[in-house]
Amino acid sequence: MAGVFNVCFMVTLQAQDIAKETTLQEVVVTGTGTQHLLKNAPVQTEVITQQMLRQYGGKSLEDILAGLTASFAFNEGDMGSQMQLNGLGNSYILILIDGKRIHGDVGGENDLGLIDPQNIEKIEIVKGAQSALYGSDAMAGVVNIITKKHTEKGVFAENTTRYGSHNDLRQHNSLVFTFGNFSTQTNFQLQRNDGWQNTTEEWAEAMVLTDSKNMTVNKFKNWQIAERLTYKPLKTLELYAEGSYYKKNILRPRNGTHASCDVYTYDLRYNNASASLGGKWYPRGEKSGVSGKRDYITLDVDWNKHAYYYDYTAKHYDYVLLQGEEYGDMNGEWFSVAMLPGQSKLQSDQQRVMGQLKGIFYLPYENTLNAGAEYRYDYLKAPERTETGTASDHTAALYVQDEFNMLKWLNITAGLRLVDNRNFGFRLTPKVSAMLSTGDFRFRVGWSQGFKTPTVKELNYRYLHVMGSSTFFNIGNTKLDPQTSNYYSANVEYRGRHFTASVTGYLNKLDNMIALVNVSPGEIPAGITTAYMGDGSTNIQARMYKNMDDARTCGLDFTLSYKVMKGLTLNAAYSYLDTKAHLYDEKTDRMNTVVIDGTAYHKWNASAMYSHTFSPNYALGVSLSTRGSSTRYYQNNGNGKAYQIWRINTTHDLGKQDKMLAYRLEAGVDNIFNFVDRTMRPYHLGNNTSGTTVYGTFSIKFNYGKRVKKHILSSKQKMNNEED
């Protein structure tokens, strides 16, 4: 308990020039889709500010969220981040970039390497079901990554290079040209790491191997280039076009001694591409709407592609199921195909097209209307993993939300989404919340429903999955029902000029959760050949996606912040979580009440940040931070150990930051006390850190232009009017 008690108090000593700005002035949009000062947001919102990001110095989004919030847990691997938010996994968490959905499913996990940490302005986190506003996937919460926007005319260029242990390289470059009504911004990022091995012990081949070559984290490299063009033909109209390309390679052991577990004949490769067009129009022109705000309408059309490949590094015999009339008598039979080094094979190509029309209108009688229409088309190409080689789905939706403030001290926000899915028809998803304001106190209560249709993979994907000596044939199920939830929350918050405290209690109840369960040959849907079950000489167990599980999560989140004096702030954060789920037990063929996999009852994080400007040409920052978790519980392969990890980060700003050139040096030590979980594979780790690591960062910024002060002052005045 002493360890937990010790880290429940975070100390943040912020830069003296930044300390003048309080969290009261933070503007958030994620909770309602409309702008609010943080203290007046009708839906409780957690913010990781730009100052926190700068002082913490995280190398990745996983690093940032784990270190600066108390509700997240990660277990990074080849197939994605394996993220949890208040007990629910990645598939229930909606990740947005500037309000748009991230696209990059890898085995059910999003690849957060798509997000460049050096290009993040701030992060907004809204917990609980948000399907009424954001649609499917938003059942555990929403994480909205707000990227940096440059408001200066002229030329802006930035280079940031970070290098650390395990040849960890993080490269960021940004180039912005703004002239007249036209602007172009180019961003590039590169991430690479040689990986590491925490243990050579592995349970395989019915024995403990002591010389396994498997890595805890495999060697990887990914890079991304993105371009955004904006044009303002009118003062009331802004148009944009943007696109990106992303590539990631994961290199796996090739020189192991145990062919069944540590010798791989292929590496993994992921390719992402995206393109978007859209615009924003202020229909009332330069005139302000009700309450001094401007109505606007946005239109966005997005295309995203994510492809997953095997890149063969040695001769490999792949078993292919030949189907279709073109194969004649061979229809529904397995054939062995030799893949040679240098060859590649597509495993899945997921594409998505989305269109969204949205309007924000400030109406009389203190009403704010948020209304919109969406269309989404999902396409999956998997030549050997679907019955016909391709599958698709599409969804249309209408939504409306009204924020009603007829009484100055009472806000009522209600929303409703009507969904029409090709496979599941129409569905209404409501939400309602209330906020009572009295002085510096805010009391919030809310209820919302979550709604998540089965993915194209859950409906159609079919593939062989080898686990040790067992082989499973995983089958999609077109008869699945949507997953639903009911989320209840209550929040009390005091936000004064020097002291802030918040406590949130929540209950999230989920029904029809989808899981893979064993089925007999007789349960396999008609039309699926029994050749998948083998010829009797092999042991292949069929598993099918079914609506088998339901769960509930409940907990309390605490945050405290006390500004002792100028430049000195004390903070604390702690999350308590309790979960229960009814999960299908394959061995006993019955439902058991269990704790959701990966759950830890207690999580916390802490930081102490100090910075001081010694002269116009030098400012020093020193940050000490920690994060920890109690035991993480799993149904199989053991529990993850409790841990607490400390790090120190120092920053050195050189030169006058408001001049044309500015420099920044950063150096730090992560995992100061060298915590390493050496549990043998494949048992669960509490944390997969490699132990003590060091890193250094060098940044240079070139800024030649004139800040548009009029626009900034106008925005601040509008926010001040709302605060008054």
PDB file of N, CA and C in Angstrom, residues 97-100 149 181-183 227-233 237-243 275-281 297-303 354-356:
ATOM      1  N   ILE A  97      -8.280  11.007 -35.045  1.00  0.00           N
ATOM      2  CA  ILE A  97      -7.251  12.014 -35.332  1.00  0.00           C
ATOM      3  C   ILE A  97      -7.976  13.217 -35.903  1.00  0.00           C
ATOM      4  N   ASP A  98      -7.991  14.298 -35.132  1.00  0.00           N
ATOM      5  CA  ASP A  98      -8.744  15.500 -35.513  1.00  0.00           C
ATOM      6  C   ASP A  98     -10.196  15.158 -35.828  1.00  0.00           C
ATOM      7  N   GLY A  99     -10.770  14.289 -35.011  1.00  0.00           N
ATOM      8  CA  GLY A  99     -12.172  13.933 -35.161  1.00  0.00           C
ATOM      9  C   GLY A  99     -12.471  12.861 -36.186  1.00  0.00           C
ATOM     10  N   LYS A 100     -11.447  12.307 -36.858  1.00  0.00           N
ATOM     11  CA  LYS A 100     -11.651  11.271 -37.866  1.00  0.00           C
ATOM     12  C   LYS A 100     -11.117   9.939 -37.370  1.00  0.00           C
ATOM     13  N   LYS A 149      -1.545  22.719 -35.498  1.00  0.00           N
ATOM     14  CA  LYS A 149      -1.938  23.597 -36.606  1.00  0.00           C
ATOM     15  C   LYS A 149      -1.092  24.859 -36.530  1.00  0.00           C
ATOM     16  N   ASN A 181      -4.099  32.894 -49.502  1.00  0.00           N
ATOM     17  CA  ASN A 181      -5.160  32.044 -48.964  1.00  0.00           C
ATOM     18  C   ASN A 181      -4.855  30.555 -49.095  1.00  0.00           C
ATOM     19  N   PHE A 182      -3.584  30.249 -49.393  1.00  0.00           N
ATOM     20  CA  PHE A 182      -3.189  28.864 -49.640  1.00  0.00           C
ATOM     21  C   PHE A 182      -2.154  28.425 -48.617  1.00  0.00           C
ATOM     22  N   SER A 183      -2.268  27.168 -48.170  1.00  0.00           N
ATOM     23  CA  SER A 183      -1.313  26.611 -47.220  1.00  0.00           C
ATOM     24  C   SER A 183      -1.048  25.154 -47.556  1.00  0.00           C
ATOM     25  N   GLU A 227       0.541  14.677 -46.400  1.00  0.00           N
ATOM     26  CA  GLU A 227       0.456  16.000 -47.021  1.00  0.00           C
ATOM     27  C   GLU A 227      -0.949  16.556 -46.828  1.00  0.00           C
ATOM     28  N   ARG A 228      -1.037  17.847 -46.484  1.00  0.00           N
ATOM     29  CA  ARG A 228      -2.333  18.517 -46.354  1.00  0.00           C
ATOM     30  C   ARG A 228      -2.276  19.850 -47.080  1.00  0.00           C
ATOM     31  N   LEU A 229      -3.255  20.086 -47.947  1.00  0.00           N
ATOM     32  CA  LEU A 229      -3.394  21.338 -48.676  1.00  0.00           C
ATOM     33  C   LEU A 229      -4.682  22.018 -48.231  1.00  0.00           C
ATOM     34  N   THR A 230      -4.613  23.305 -47.948  1.00  0.00           N
ATOM     35  CA  THR A 230      -5.815  24.057 -47.585  1.00  0.00           C
ATOM     36  C   THR A 230      -5.890  25.319 -48.437  1.00  0.00           C
ATOM     37  N   TYR A 231      -7.121  25.723 -48.752  1.00  0.00           N
ATOM     38  CA  TYR A 231      -7.340  26.903 -49.594  1.00  0.00           C
ATOM     39  C   TYR A 231      -8.608  27.600 -49.124  1.00  0.00           C
ATOM     40  N   LYS A 232      -8.544  28.917 -48.964  1.00  0.00           N
ATOM     41  CA  LYS A 232      -9.693  29.715 -48.535  1.00  0.00           C
ATOM     42  C   LYS A 232     -10.104  30.651 -49.666  1.00  0.00           C
ATOM     43  N   PRO A 233     -10.995  30.187 -50.563  1.00  0.00           N
ATOM     44  CA  PRO A 233     -11.429  31.054 -51.657  1.00  0.00           C
ATOM     45  C   PRO A 233     -12.273  32.220 -51.168  1.00  0.00           C
ATOM     46  N   LEU A 237     -15.293  30.291 -46.273  1.00  0.00           N
ATOM     47  CA  LEU A 237     -15.163  28.936 -46.808  1.00  0.00           C
ATOM     48  C   LEU A 237     -13.707  28.498 -46.799  1.00  0.00           C
ATOM     49  N   GLU A 238     -13.456  27.303 -46.269  1.00  0.00           N
ATOM     50  CA  GLU A 238     -12.125  26.714 -46.289  1.00  0.00           C
ATOM     51  C   GLU A 238     -12.218  25.308 -46.855  1.00  0.00           C
ATOM     52  N   LEU A 239     -11.367  25.002 -47.841  1.00  0.00           N
ATOM     53  CA  LEU A 239     -11.328  23.693 -48.474  1.00  0.00           C
ATOM     54  C   LEU A 239      -9.998  23.017 -48.168  1.00  0.00           C
ATOM     55  N   TYR A 240     -10.003  21.687 -48.151  1.00  0.00           N
ATOM     56  CA  TYR A 240      -8.746  20.980 -47.887  1.00  0.00           C
ATOM     57  C   TYR A 240      -8.708  19.667 -48.672  1.00  0.00           C
ATOM     58  N   ALA A 241      -7.492  19.187 -48.870  1.00  0.00           N
ATOM     59  CA  ALA A 241      -7.238  17.860 -49.425  1.00  0.00           C
ATOM     60  C   ALA A 241      -6.005  17.319 -48.724  1.00  0.00           C
ATOM     61  N   GLU A 242      -6.039  16.064 -48.330  1.00  0.00           N
ATOM     62  CA  GLU A 242      -4.892  15.492 -47.634  1.00  0.00           C
ATOM     63  C   GLU A 242      -4.761  14.019 -47.967  1.00  0.00           C
ATOM     64  N   GLY A 243      -3.558  13.512 -47.773  1.00  0.00           N
ATOM     65  CA  GLY A 243      -3.297  12.103 -48.026  1.00  0.00           C
ATOM     66  C   GLY A 243      -2.068  11.652 -47.265  1.00  0.00           C
ATOM     67  N   ALA A 275      -6.695   9.065 -48.185  1.00  0.00           N
ATOM     68  CA  ALA A 275      -6.923  10.295 -48.944  1.00  0.00           C
ATOM     69  C   ALA A 275      -8.235  10.902 -48.459  1.00  0.00           C
ATOM     70  N   SER A 276      -8.273  12.226 -48.353  1.00  0.00           N
ATOM     71  CA  SER A 276      -9.466  12.921 -47.848  1.00  0.00           C
ATOM     72  C   SER A 276      -9.678  14.215 -48.599  1.00  0.00           C
ATOM     73  N   LEU A 277     -10.948  14.586 -48.735  1.00  0.00           N
ATOM     74  CA  LEU A 277     -11.357  15.871 -49.287  1.00  0.00           C
ATOM     75  C   LEU A 277     -12.465  16.419 -48.404  1.00  0.00           C
ATOM     76  N   GLY A 278     -12.493  17.745 -48.274  1.00  0.00           N
ATOM     77  CA  GLY A 278     -13.573  18.310 -47.480  1.00  0.00           C
ATOM     78  C   GLY A 278     -13.486  19.813 -47.380  1.00  0.00           C
ATOM     79  N   GLY A 279     -14.386  20.356 -46.572  1.00  0.00           N
ATOM     80  CA  GLY A 279     -14.413  21.800 -46.398  1.00  0.00           C
ATOM     81  C   GLY A 279     -15.263  22.203 -45.222  1.00  0.00           C
ATOM     82  N   LYS A 280     -15.146  23.481 -44.870  1.00  0.00           N
ATOM     83  CA  LYS A 280     -15.903  24.065 -43.759  1.00  0.00           C
ATOM     84  C   LYS A 280     -16.472  25.398 -44.232  1.00  0.00           C
ATOM     85  N   TRP A 281     -17.760  25.587 -44.006  1.00  0.00           N
ATOM     86  CA  TRP A 281     -18.458  26.779 -44.492  1.00  0.00           C
ATOM     87  C   TRP A 281     -19.225  27.423 -43.346  1.00  0.00           C
ATOM     88  N   ILE A 297     -20.877  24.451 -41.207  1.00  0.00           N
ATOM     89  CA  ILE A 297     -21.211  23.165 -41.817  1.00  0.00           C
ATOM     90  C   ILE A 297     -19.931  22.576 -42.390  1.00  0.00           C
ATOM     91  N   THR A 298     -19.685  21.296 -42.123  1.00  0.00           N
ATOM     92  CA  THR A 298     -18.501  20.625 -42.657  1.00  0.00           C
ATOM     93  C   THR A 298     -18.917  19.431 -43.508  1.00  0.00           C
ATOM     94  N   LEU A 299     -18.112  19.148 -44.516  1.00  0.00           N
ATOM     95  CA  LEU A 299     -18.291  17.972 -45.361  1.00  0.00           C
ATOM     96  C   LEU A 299     -16.940  17.297 -45.515  1.00  0.00           C
ATOM     97  N   ASP A 300     -16.885  16.005 -45.215  1.00  0.00           N
ATOM     98  CA  ASP A 300     -15.639  15.247 -45.307  1.00  0.00           C
ATOM     99  C   ASP A 300     -15.894  13.927 -46.015  1.00  0.00           C
ATOM    100  N   VAL A 301     -15.002  13.579 -46.936  1.00  0.00           N
ATOM    101  CA  VAL A 301     -15.036  12.294 -47.622  1.00  0.00           C
ATOM    102  C   VAL A 301     -13.646  11.678 -47.484  1.00  0.00           C
ATOM    103  N   ASP A 302     -13.584  10.454 -46.927  1.00  0.00           N
ATOM    104  CA  ASP A 302     -12.305   9.808 -46.636  1.00  0.00           C
ATOM    105  C   ASP A 302     -12.236   8.427 -47.260  1.00  0.00           C
ATOM    106  N   TRP A 303     -11.047   8.074 -47.727  1.00  0.00           N
ATOM    107  CA  TRP A 303     -10.747   6.716 -48.179  1.00  0.00           C
ATOM    108  C   TRP A 303      -9.512   6.231 -47.438  1.00  0.00           C
ATOM    109  N   MET A 354     -15.710   6.681 -46.201  1.00  0.00           N
ATOM    110  CA  MET A 354     -16.650   7.336 -45.305  1.00  0.00           C
ATOM    111  C   MET A 354     -16.988   8.720 -45.824  1.00  0.00           C
ATOM    112  N   GLY A 355     -18.240   9.079 -45.679  1.00  0.00           N
ATOM    113  CA  GLY A 355     -18.675  10.432 -45.970  1.00  0.00           C
ATOM    114  C   GLY A 355     -19.448  10.972 -44.782  1.00  0.00           C
ATOM    115  N   GLN A 356     -19.175  12.223 -44.410  1.00  0.00           N
ATOM    116  CA  GLN A 356     -19.854  12.811 -43.251  1.00  0.00           C
ATOM    117  C   GLN A 356     -20.227  14.257 -43.542  1.00  0.00           C
TER     118      GLN A 356
END
